[in-house]
Amino acid sequence: MNLYRITALVLRYTFLYTRSFPRVLEMFFWPVMDLLVWGMLTQYLQSAPYQVPGFIRFLLGSMILWDVLYRSQQATTISFLEDIWARNLMNVFVAPVRLVEFFMATFCVGMVKILITVAVLTLLSAAFFDFQLFSLGASLIPLFINLLVMGWSVGMVTTGMILRWGQASEALAWGIPFLLQPVCAAFYPVSTLPQWLQPISLAIPATHVFEGMRDVLAGKGLSGFSLFYAVGLNCIYLVGAALLFRYFFNQARHRGLLAKLGTQ
Amino acid sequence: MNRVAKSDLILRVTNLYKTFDNTIAVDGISFHLARGEVLGLLGANGAGKSTTLQILLGLTTPTSGQVHIFDRDLSRHRISILQHCNFASAYTGLPTNLKVWENLLIFAYLYQVPHPFKKIQSLLQLLQIEHLKNQVTGHLSSGESTRVHLAKALLNDPELLLLDEPTASLDPDIADKMRKFLRHIQQERGMSMIYTSHNMRDVEEVCDRVLFMHRGRILVSGTPAAITDHFQSASLEDAFIRVAREGDQFLSP
Ligand SMILES: Nc1ncnc2c1ncn2[C@@H]1O[C@H](COP(=O)(O)OP(=O)(O)OP(=O)(O)O)[C@@H](O)[C@H]1O
Ligand SMILES: [Mg+2]
């Protein structure tokens, strides 16, 4: 791994994302919209007679943390798509760039983008709905990191699929996280899921993060158990995703797709 | 100059095959490239030129056969080989919303060019595009964009430069300037080049030797003049048309 080349790629995304108003706007538009809609809905629900105590905190906490996962995946996949759209993929891959360097760069840029988005959401949710994300305390850090890392894994897999099946599979880039959303118990406890789905849910790192978050918000503190599962599963998936990407990448080289994706 | 290639043989390709599903794109070709030589790949659409270049760049893996560049096996030393190669094509692009110098700077960093700003400045001067430095890359005309791509391709002072139809979409005047420029810089630096083009003028002026490809095979190799003679044609263009139309009869079984 070469730090110099990673910096070069990070610089590239920095130019790319700061130069373009729509790209900057995209960092805030949907998250802020979601926050406002869900925040107001729960405010309304809380004024109803049968309220769940502290419901708004669970929901907004989930929403912001979900965004960490979603945007972490997006940062990786969209960075790759940007090169396809610009017909620049070939230029990048004929440069002496290792895959690990390519991904490290997208991870770094993704992290910065997410921190900015989360900062804005945190401010807004505090201002409008009196929800303090920092009430999660120090637990926020491991929760955040675990979602970030899971986003990397999902991002690598979706990127690999685009590489293998072409731009037609671009929809996967947007869609796959939403396939995970209902299963990973982002907005409700695992126990709400049908019995048969629960083991699948528990095999997803994010499930343990969201369960952990609810525990913390309910004043129970982050269980070492949740954290252990989240970290363990993340390690397994990260390695699995890297291997899967390698496989897709080699398939693409075998089928001559690297050159085709870059130029059509 | 501190060269990586120890011997004077920059590239050695042995029995290269590439099949895609049912298509045989490259059908057992062998050739070599000497230091400072410019090799043209000529052939009709679908002859296998781009596939060959992509294999040489490690973008596509061959079905079988060996590629040695700078005496190293490409399948095992891809990254260190690519450090001393570069590529430009009319069919690739650069991020459109970046300025020209920004795009060049990023590639200069990727290739770990020493003194990147000085290098970029000197290449912009050399290619007479200094005035485009602060332009947004997406706003360039195709002629300007070709020159920016060439600047990118020269950033790391490559010992082997691969060009896939670099002059496609250029007007005759600019195409002529590009040919002269390429020839000049190639001779000055003793750079080795592989060049594909459908423009016979390009091939005649720039290439020392030509591989005439047809259906993934090499029909004949030689200087542009020798090839013209070989097919008893009046010009390279006539030879090309003849091979494109009656090429099968020249293929050995
Ligand atoms: N990724 C791919 N998948 C399937 N077939 C391919 C692929 N790339 C190339 N081919 C086929 O291989 C053959 C050689 O293609 P190639 O692009 O190398 O030709 P070329 O000589 O560069 O042609 P042109 O002058 O049109 O650029 C063609 O028949 C093409 O259809
Ligand atoms: Mg071609």
Coordinates of C-alpha atoms and ligand atoms in Angstrom, one line a residue:
Chain A
M1 CA 0.0 0.0 0.0
N2 CA 1.3 3.4 -1.0
L3 CA 0.3 6.4 1.0
Y4 CA 1.3 8.8 -1.8
R5 CA -1.1 7.2 -4.2
I6 CA -3.9 7.1 -1.7
T7 CA -3.4 10.8 -1.1
A8 CA -3.6 11.4 -4.9
L9 CA -6.9 9.6 -5.1
V10 CA -8.3 11.4 -2.0
L11 CA -7.2 14.7 -3.6
R12 CA -9.1 13.7 -6.7
Y13 CA -12.3 13.1 -4.9
T14 CA -11.9 16.3 -2.9
F15 CA -11.7 18.2 -6.2
L16 CA -14.6 16.3 -7.6
Y17 CA -16.9 16.8 -4.7
T18 CA -16.1 20.3 -3.7
R19 CA -16.3 21.6 -7.3
S20 CA -19.8 20.5 -7.9
F21 CA -22.8 22.1 -6.3
P22 CA -25.1 19.1 -6.9
R23 CA -22.6 16.8 -5.3
V24 CA -22.4 19.0 -2.2
L25 CA -26.1 19.4 -2.1
E26 CA -26.6 15.6 -2.3
M27 CA -24.7 15.3 1.0
F28 CA -27.5 17.1 2.8
F29 CA -30.7 17.0 0.8
W30 CA -32.1 13.6 1.5
P31 CA -30.8 13.2 5.0
V32 CA -32.3 16.6 6.0
M33 CA -35.6 15.8 4.3
D34 CA -35.8 12.4 6.1
L35 CA -35.0 14.0 9.4
L36 CA -37.7 16.6 9.1
V37 CA -40.3 14.2 7.9
W38 CA -39.7 11.5 10.5
G39 CA -39.1 14.0 13.2
M40 CA -42.4 15.7 12.6
L41 CA -44.3 12.4 12.2
T42 CA -43.0 11.2 15.6
Q43 CA -43.8 14.5 17.2
Y44 CA -47.3 14.1 16.0
L45 CA -47.4 10.5 17.2
Q46 CA -46.2 11.5 20.6
S47 CA -49.1 13.8 21.0
A48 CA -51.4 10.8 20.5
P49 CA -52.7 9.0 23.5
Y50 CA -50.8 5.7 23.3
Q51 CA -47.2 6.9 23.0
V52 CA -44.0 5.0 23.4
P53 CA -41.9 6.9 25.8
G54 CA -38.8 8.4 24.2
F55 CA -39.9 7.1 20.8
I56 CA -38.5 10.1 19.0
R57 CA -35.1 9.5 20.3
F58 CA -35.1 5.9 19.0
L59 CA -36.3 6.9 15.7
L60 CA -34.0 9.9 15.1
G61 CA -31.0 8.0 16.5
S62 CA -31.8 5.1 14.1
M63 CA -32.2 7.5 11.2
I64 CA -28.9 9.3 11.7
L65 CA -27.0 6.0 12.3
W66 CA -28.7 4.4 9.3
D67 CA -27.4 7.2 7.2
V68 CA -23.9 6.4 8.3
L69 CA -24.2 2.9 6.9
Y70 CA -26.0 4.0 3.8
R71 CA -23.6 6.8 3.0
S72 CA -20.5 4.7 3.7
Q73 CA -21.7 2.2 1.1
Q74 CA -22.6 5.0 -1.3
A75 CA -19.3 6.8 -1.0
T76 CA -17.4 3.8 -2.3
T77 CA -19.8 2.8 -5.0
I78 CA -20.5 6.3 -6.3
S79 CA -16.8 7.1 -6.4
F80 CA -16.3 4.1 -8.7
L81 CA -19.3 5.1 -10.8
E82 CA -17.9 8.7 -11.1
D83 CA -14.9 7.1 -13.0
I84 CA -17.2 5.1 -15.2
W85 CA -19.3 8.2 -16.0
A86 CA -16.2 10.2 -16.8
R87 CA -14.8 7.4 -18.9
N88 CA -11.8 7.6 -16.6
L89 CA -11.7 4.1 -15.3
M90 CA -9.1 2.9 -17.8
N91 CA -6.8 5.8 -17.0
V92 CA -7.0 4.9 -13.3
F93 CA -6.4 1.2 -13.8
V94 CA -3.5 1.6 -16.2
A95 CA -1.8 3.8 -13.5
P96 CA 0.1 1.8 -10.9
V97 CA -2.8 1.8 -8.5
R98 CA -3.5 -1.2 -6.3
L99 CA -7.1 -2.1 -5.5
V100 CA -6.5 -1.6 -1.8
E101 CA -5.3 1.9 -2.4
F102 CA -8.3 2.7 -4.5
F103 CA -10.6 1.5 -1.7
M104 CA -8.7 3.2 1.0
A105 CA -9.1 6.5 -0.8
T106 CA -12.9 6.0 -1.2
F107 CA -13.1 5.0 2.5
C108 CA -11.3 8.1 3.6
V109 CA -13.4 10.4 1.5
G110 CA -16.6 8.6 2.5
M111 CA -15.7 9.1 6.2
V112 CA -15.2 12.8 5.8
K113 CA -18.4 13.2 3.9
I114 CA -20.3 11.2 6.5
L115 CA -18.9 13.2 9.4
I116 CA -20.1 16.4 7.7
T117 CA -23.6 15.0 7.0
V118 CA -23.9 13.6 10.5
A119 CA -22.8 16.9 12.0
V120 CA -25.5 18.7 10.2
L121 CA -28.1 16.1 11.2
T122 CA -27.0 16.3 14.8
L123 CA -27.4 20.0 14.9
L124 CA -30.8 20.0 13.2
S125 CA -32.2 17.2 15.4
A126 CA -31.0 19.1 18.4
A127 CA -32.5 22.3 17.2
F128 CA -35.9 21.1 16.0
F129 CA -36.6 17.9 18.0
D130 CA -34.5 18.3 21.1
F131 CA -32.7 15.1 20.3
Q132 CA -29.0 15.0 21.2
L133 CA -27.1 12.4 19.3
F134 CA -24.2 12.9 21.8
S135 CA -26.5 11.6 24.5
L136 CA -25.2 8.3 23.2
G137 CA -21.9 9.3 24.8
A138 CA -18.7 7.4 24.2
S139 CA -20.8 4.5 22.8
L140 CA -21.3 6.6 19.7
I141 CA -17.8 6.0 18.6
P142 CA -17.9 2.1 18.3
L143 CA -21.4 2.3 16.9
F144 CA -20.3 4.8 14.2
I145 CA -17.2 2.8 13.3
N146 CA -19.0 -0.4 13.0
L147 CA -21.6 1.1 10.6
L148 CA -18.9 2.7 8.6
V149 CA -17.0 -0.5 8.2
M150 CA -20.1 -2.5 7.3
G151 CA -20.8 0.2 4.6
W152 CA -17.4 -0.5 3.2
S153 CA -18.2 -4.1 2.8
V154 CA -21.5 -3.5 1.2
G155 CA -19.9 -0.9 -1.0
M156 CA -17.2 -3.2 -2.2
V157 CA -19.8 -5.9 -3.1
T158 CA -22.0 -3.5 -5.0
T159 CA -19.0 -2.0 -6.8
G160 CA -17.9 -5.5 -7.7
M161 CA -21.3 -6.2 -9.1
I162 CA -21.3 -3.1 -11.2
L163 CA -17.9 -4.1 -12.5
R164 CA -19.1 -7.6 -13.4
W165 CA -22.6 -6.8 -14.7
G166 CA -22.0 -3.3 -16.0
Q167 CA -23.8 -0.1 -15.6
A168 CA -27.1 -1.9 -16.0
S169 CA -26.6 -3.0 -12.4
E170 CA -26.2 0.6 -11.3
A171 CA -29.6 0.3 -9.7
L172 CA -28.0 -2.2 -7.2
A173 CA -25.8 0.6 -5.9
W174 CA -28.9 2.5 -4.8
G175 CA -31.1 -0.5 -4.0
I176 CA -29.0 -3.0 -2.0
P177 CA -28.9 -1.0 1.2
F178 CA -32.6 -0.8 1.3
L179 CA -32.8 -4.6 1.0
L180 CA -30.8 -4.7 4.2
Q181 CA -32.8 -2.0 6.0
P182 CA -35.9 -4.0 7.1
V183 CA -33.7 -7.0 8.1
C184 CA -31.1 -5.2 10.1
A185 CA -33.6 -3.9 12.7
A186 CA -32.6 -0.3 12.1
F187 CA -35.9 1.2 13.3
Y188 CA -37.4 -1.5 15.6
P189 CA -36.0 -4.3 17.8
V190 CA -35.0 -7.6 16.3
S191 CA -37.8 -9.2 18.4
T192 CA -40.3 -7.4 16.1
L193 CA -39.2 -9.4 13.1
P194 CA -40.8 -12.8 12.2
Q195 CA -39.2 -15.7 14.0
W196 CA -37.5 -17.1 10.9
L197 CA -36.0 -13.8 9.9
Q198 CA -34.3 -13.2 13.3
P199 CA -31.3 -15.4 12.8
I200 CA -30.6 -13.7 9.5
S201 CA -31.0 -10.3 11.2
L202 CA -28.6 -11.3 13.9
A203 CA -26.0 -12.3 11.3
I204 CA -25.8 -8.7 10.2
P205 CA -23.3 -6.4 12.0
A206 CA -25.6 -3.4 11.8
T207 CA -28.3 -5.2 13.7
H208 CA -26.1 -5.3 16.8
V209 CA -25.3 -1.7 16.4
F210 CA -28.9 -0.6 16.3
E211 CA -29.8 -2.9 19.2
G212 CA -26.8 -1.5 21.1
M213 CA -28.0 2.1 20.3
R214 CA -31.5 1.3 21.7
D215 CA -29.9 -0.1 24.8
V216 CA -27.9 3.0 25.3
L217 CA -30.8 5.3 24.7
A218 CA -32.9 3.3 27.1
G219 CA -30.2 3.9 29.8
K220 CA -28.9 0.3 29.8
G221 CA -25.5 1.0 28.4
L222 CA -23.8 -0.6 25.5
S223 CA -23.5 -4.4 26.0
G224 CA -20.2 -5.9 25.4
F225 CA -22.1 -8.7 23.7
S226 CA -23.6 -6.4 21.0
L227 CA -20.2 -4.9 20.4
F228 CA -18.4 -8.2 20.2
Y229 CA -20.9 -9.5 17.6
A230 CA -20.8 -6.3 15.6
V231 CA -17.0 -6.2 15.4
G232 CA -16.7 -10.0 14.8
L233 CA -19.2 -10.1 12.0
N234 CA -17.7 -6.9 10.5
C235 CA -14.3 -8.5 10.3
I236 CA -15.7 -11.6 8.6
Y237 CA -17.7 -9.6 6.1
L238 CA -14.9 -7.2 5.3
V239 CA -12.6 -10.0 4.4
G240 CA -15.4 -11.7 2.5
A241 CA -16.3 -8.6 0.6
A242 CA -12.7 -8.0 -0.4
L243 CA -12.4 -11.5 -1.7
L244 CA -15.7 -11.2 -3.5
F245 CA -14.6 -8.0 -5.1
R246 CA -11.3 -9.6 -6.1
Y247 CA -13.2 -12.3 -7.8
F248 CA -15.5 -9.9 -9.7
F249 CA -12.5 -7.8 -10.6
N250 CA -10.7 -10.9 -12.1
Q251 CA -13.8 -11.9 -13.9
A252 CA -14.1 -8.4 -15.4
R253 CA -10.4 -8.6 -16.5
H254 CA -11.1 -12.0 -17.9
R255 CA -14.1 -10.8 -19.9
G256 CA -12.4 -7.6 -21.0
L257 CA -14.9 -5.5 -19.2
L258 CA -12.5 -3.1 -17.5
A259 CA -11.7 -1.5 -20.8
K260 CA -15.4 -1.6 -22.0
L261 CA -16.8 -0.1 -18.8
G262 CA -14.4 2.8 -19.1
T263 CA -15.2 3.7 -22.6
Q264 CA -18.8 3.1 -23.4
Chain B
M1 CA 17.8 8.8 -18.0
N2 CA 17.6 6.0 -15.5
R3 CA 15.9 3.2 -17.4
V4 CA 14.1 0.2 -16.0
A5 CA 14.6 -2.0 -19.0
K6 CA 18.0 -3.6 -18.8
S7 CA 18.0 -5.1 -22.3
D8 CA 17.1 -3.4 -25.6
L9 CA 14.0 -5.5 -25.9
I10 CA 11.2 -3.6 -24.3
L11 CA 8.4 -6.0 -24.9
R12 CA 8.1 -9.7 -25.8
V13 CA 4.8 -11.2 -26.6
T14 CA 4.7 -15.0 -27.1
N15 CA 1.8 -17.0 -28.4
L16 CA -0.9 -14.7 -27.1
Y17 CA -4.5 -15.9 -27.3
K18 CA -7.6 -14.2 -26.2
T19 CA -11.1 -15.6 -26.6
F20 CA -14.3 -13.9 -25.4
D21 CA -17.1 -16.5 -25.2
N22 CA -17.3 -17.4 -28.9
T23 CA -15.1 -14.7 -30.4
I24 CA -11.4 -15.3 -31.0
A25 CA -10.1 -11.7 -30.5
V26 CA -6.4 -12.5 -30.5
D27 CA -5.3 -15.7 -32.2
G28 CA -1.8 -16.7 -31.2
I29 CA 0.3 -13.7 -32.0
S30 CA 4.0 -13.3 -31.1
F31 CA 6.0 -10.1 -31.6
H32 CA 8.5 -7.9 -29.9
L33 CA 9.4 -4.3 -29.5
A34 CA 12.9 -2.8 -29.4
R35 CA 13.9 0.2 -27.4
G36 CA 13.0 3.4 -29.2
E37 CA 10.9 1.6 -31.8
V38 CA 7.4 2.7 -32.8
L39 CA 5.2 -0.2 -33.7
G40 CA 1.9 0.3 -35.5
L41 CA -1.0 -2.1 -35.1
L42 CA -3.0 -1.9 -38.3
G43 CA -6.2 -3.8 -39.2
A44 CA -9.9 -3.5 -39.8
N45 CA -12.5 -3.0 -37.2
G46 CA -12.5 -6.0 -34.9
A47 CA -9.0 -7.2 -35.9
G48 CA -7.9 -7.4 -32.3
K49 CA -5.8 -4.3 -31.9
S50 CA -7.5 -2.8 -28.9
T51 CA -7.7 -6.2 -27.2
T52 CA -3.9 -6.6 -27.7
L53 CA -3.2 -3.2 -26.1
Q54 CA -5.6 -4.0 -23.2
I55 CA -3.7 -7.2 -22.5
L56 CA -0.4 -5.3 -22.6
L57 CA -1.8 -2.9 -20.0
G58 CA -3.0 -5.7 -17.8
L59 CA -6.6 -4.6 -18.1
T60 CA -7.6 -7.9 -19.8
T61 CA -6.1 -11.2 -18.9
P62 CA -5.0 -13.4 -21.9
T63 CA -6.5 -16.8 -22.4
S64 CA -3.0 -18.1 -22.9
G65 CA 0.5 -16.8 -23.8
Q66 CA 3.1 -14.7 -22.2
V67 CA 3.8 -11.0 -22.0
H68 CA 7.1 -9.7 -20.8
I69 CA 7.7 -6.0 -20.5
F70 CA 11.1 -4.7 -19.4
D71 CA 12.1 -8.4 -19.0
R72 CA 9.4 -8.9 -16.4
D73 CA 6.4 -11.1 -16.5
L74 CA 3.3 -8.9 -16.8
S75 CA 1.1 -11.3 -15.0
R76 CA 3.3 -11.1 -11.9
H77 CA 4.8 -7.6 -12.0
R78 CA 1.9 -5.5 -13.3
I79 CA 2.2 -2.6 -10.9
S80 CA 5.9 -2.1 -11.2
I81 CA 5.7 -2.4 -15.0
L82 CA 2.8 0.1 -15.2
Q83 CA 4.9 2.6 -13.3
H84 CA 7.0 3.0 -16.5
C85 CA 4.2 2.7 -19.1
N86 CA 1.4 5.0 -20.0
F87 CA -1.6 5.1 -22.3
A88 CA -3.8 7.5 -24.1
S89 CA -6.8 6.9 -26.3
A90 CA -9.5 9.0 -27.9
Y91 CA -12.0 6.9 -26.2
T92 CA -11.2 7.6 -22.6
G93 CA -12.0 10.8 -20.7
L94 CA -10.9 12.6 -17.6
P95 CA -13.2 13.9 -14.8
T96 CA -15.1 16.6 -16.5
N97 CA -15.6 19.1 -13.7
L98 CA -11.9 19.3 -12.8
K99 CA -9.6 21.8 -14.2
V100 CA -6.9 20.6 -16.6
W101 CA -4.1 21.2 -14.1
E102 CA -6.0 19.4 -11.4
N103 CA -6.5 16.3 -13.5
L104 CA -2.8 16.3 -14.4
L105 CA -1.7 16.9 -10.8
I106 CA -3.7 13.8 -9.7
F107 CA -2.1 11.6 -12.3
A108 CA 1.3 13.1 -11.5
Y109 CA 0.8 12.0 -7.9
L110 CA -0.5 8.6 -8.9
Y111 CA 2.7 8.0 -10.9
Q112 CA 4.8 9.7 -8.2
V113 CA 6.3 12.2 -10.5
P114 CA 9.1 14.2 -8.9
H115 CA 8.4 17.9 -8.9
P116 CA 4.9 17.5 -10.3
F117 CA 4.1 21.2 -10.8
K118 CA 7.2 21.8 -12.8
K119 CA 6.6 18.7 -14.9
I120 CA 3.0 19.7 -15.7
Q121 CA 4.1 23.2 -16.6
S122 CA 6.8 21.9 -19.0
L123 CA 4.4 19.4 -20.6
L124 CA 1.7 22.1 -21.1
Q125 CA 4.3 24.3 -22.8
L126 CA 5.6 21.4 -24.9
L127 CA 2.1 20.6 -26.1
Q128 CA 1.3 24.3 -26.5
I129 CA -1.7 24.2 -24.2
E130 CA -0.6 26.4 -21.4
H131 CA -3.6 28.6 -21.9
L132 CA -5.9 25.6 -21.1
K133 CA -4.4 25.1 -17.7
N134 CA -7.3 26.6 -15.7
Q135 CA -10.0 25.4 -18.1
V136 CA -12.6 22.9 -16.9
T137 CA -11.7 19.6 -18.6
G138 CA -15.3 19.0 -19.7
H139 CA -15.3 22.2 -21.8
L140 CA -12.4 21.3 -24.0
S141 CA -12.7 20.6 -27.7
S142 CA -11.7 17.1 -28.9
G143 CA -8.4 18.4 -30.2
E144 CA -7.6 20.2 -26.9
S145 CA -8.7 17.2 -25.0
T146 CA -6.4 14.9 -27.0
R147 CA -3.4 17.1 -26.1
V148 CA -4.4 17.0 -22.4
H149 CA -4.6 13.2 -22.6
L150 CA -1.2 13.1 -24.2
A151 CA 0.2 15.3 -21.4
K152 CA -1.2 12.9 -18.9
A153 CA 0.4 10.0 -20.9
L154 CA 3.8 11.7 -20.8
L155 CA 3.8 12.7 -17.1
N156 CA 5.9 9.8 -15.9
D157 CA 8.3 9.9 -18.8
P158 CA 7.1 6.4 -19.9
E159 CA 9.5 4.0 -21.5
L160 CA 6.7 2.4 -23.2
L161 CA 3.7 4.4 -24.5
L162 CA 0.6 2.7 -25.8
L163 CA -1.7 4.8 -27.9
D164 CA -5.1 3.5 -29.1
E165 CA -6.3 5.7 -31.9
P166 CA -5.0 8.9 -30.4
T167 CA -5.8 11.0 -33.4
A168 CA -9.4 9.8 -33.9
S169 CA -11.6 12.9 -34.0
L170 CA -8.8 15.4 -34.8
D171 CA -9.0 17.7 -37.8
P172 CA -6.2 17.1 -40.4
D173 CA -4.2 20.1 -39.3
I174 CA -4.2 19.1 -35.6
A175 CA -3.7 15.5 -36.5
D176 CA -0.6 16.5 -38.5
K177 CA 0.8 18.5 -35.6
M178 CA 0.2 15.6 -33.2
R179 CA 2.0 13.2 -35.5
K180 CA 5.0 15.5 -35.7
F181 CA 4.9 16.1 -32.0
L182 CA 4.8 12.4 -31.2
R183 CA 7.6 11.6 -33.6
H184 CA 9.7 14.4 -32.2
I185 CA 9.2 13.6 -28.5
Q186 CA 9.6 9.9 -29.2
Q187 CA 12.9 10.3 -30.9
E188 CA 14.2 12.8 -28.4
R189 CA 13.5 10.5 -25.5
G190 CA 14.2 7.2 -27.2
M191 CA 10.7 6.1 -26.1
S192 CA 9.1 2.9 -27.4
M193 CA 5.6 3.2 -28.7
I194 CA 2.8 1.0 -29.8
Y195 CA 0.3 2.8 -31.9
T196 CA -3.1 1.9 -33.4
S197 CA -4.8 4.1 -35.9
H198 CA -7.1 3.9 -38.9
N199 CA -5.3 6.9 -40.3
M200 CA -2.7 5.6 -42.8
R201 CA -0.9 9.0 -42.8
D202 CA -0.4 8.5 -39.0
V203 CA 1.0 5.0 -39.5
E204 CA 3.3 6.0 -42.4
E205 CA 4.7 9.0 -40.6
V206 CA 5.0 7.7 -37.1
C207 CA 5.6 4.0 -37.2
D208 CA 9.0 2.3 -37.9
R209 CA 7.3 -1.0 -38.3
V210 CA 3.7 -2.2 -38.7
L211 CA 1.9 -5.4 -37.7
F212 CA -0.9 -6.0 -40.0
M213 CA -3.6 -7.8 -38.1
H214 CA -6.6 -9.7 -39.4
R215 CA -9.0 -11.7 -37.3
G216 CA -6.7 -11.7 -34.4
R217 CA -3.7 -12.9 -36.4
I218 CA -0.6 -11.1 -37.7
L219 CA -0.7 -11.3 -41.5
V220 CA 2.5 -9.6 -42.1
S221 CA 5.0 -7.3 -40.4
G222 CA 7.4 -4.8 -41.8
T223 CA 8.0 -1.1 -42.6
P224 CA 5.0 0.7 -44.0
A225 CA 6.7 0.7 -47.4
A226 CA 7.4 -3.0 -47.2
I227 CA 3.8 -3.7 -46.4
T228 CA 2.6 -1.7 -49.3
D229 CA 5.0 -3.7 -51.6
H230 CA 4.0 -7.0 -50.0
F231 CA 0.4 -6.5 -51.1
Q232 CA 1.4 -5.0 -54.4
S233 CA -0.6 -1.9 -53.7
A234 CA -0.1 1.7 -54.6
S235 CA -0.4 2.9 -51.1
L236 CA -0.7 1.7 -47.5
E237 CA -4.4 2.7 -47.7
D238 CA -4.9 0.4 -50.8
A239 CA -3.1 -2.4 -49.0
F240 CA -5.4 -1.9 -46.0
I241 CA -8.6 -2.0 -48.1
R242 CA -7.3 -5.1 -49.9
V243 CA -6.6 -6.9 -46.6
A244 CA -9.9 -5.8 -45.1
R245 CA -11.8 -7.3 -48.1
E246 CA -9.7 -10.3 -49.1
G247 CA -7.8 -10.8 -45.9
D248 CA -8.9 -14.4 -45.4
Q249 CA -7.0 -15.6 -48.4
F250 CA -3.7 -14.3 -46.8
L251 CA -4.3 -16.2 -43.6
S252 CA -2.2 -19.3 -43.4
P253 CA -4.3 -22.3 -42.3
Ligands
LIG1 N1 -15.0 -7.5 -23.8 C1 -15.4 -8.2 -25.0 N2 -16.3 -9.1 -24.9 C2 -16.6 -9.8 -26.0 N3 -16.0 -9.6 -27.2 C3 -15.1 -8.7 -27.3 C4 -14.7 -7.9 -26.2 N4 -13.7 -7.0 -26.6 C5 -13.5 -7.2 -27.9 N5 -14.3 -8.2 -28.4 C6 -14.4 -8.8 -29.7 O1 -13.0 -9.1 -30.1 C7 -12.8 -8.7 -31.4 C8 -11.6 -7.7 -31.5 O2 -12.0 -6.5 -30.9 P1 -11.0 -5.3 -30.8 O3 -11.7 -4.2 -30.0 O4 -9.7 -5.7 -30.2 O5 -10.8 -4.8 -32.3 P2 -10.0 -3.6 -32.9 O6 -9.0 -4.1 -33.8 O7 -9.5 -2.7 -31.8 O8 -11.2 -2.9 -33.7 P3 -11.5 -1.3 -34.0 O9 -10.6 -0.9 -35.1 O10 -12.9 -1.3 -34.3 O11 -11.2 -0.6 -32.7 C9 -14.1 -8.1 -31.9 O12 -14.7 -9.1 -32.7 C10 -14.8 -7.8 -30.7 O13 -16.2 -7.9 -30.9
MG2 MG -10.0 -0.7 -31.2

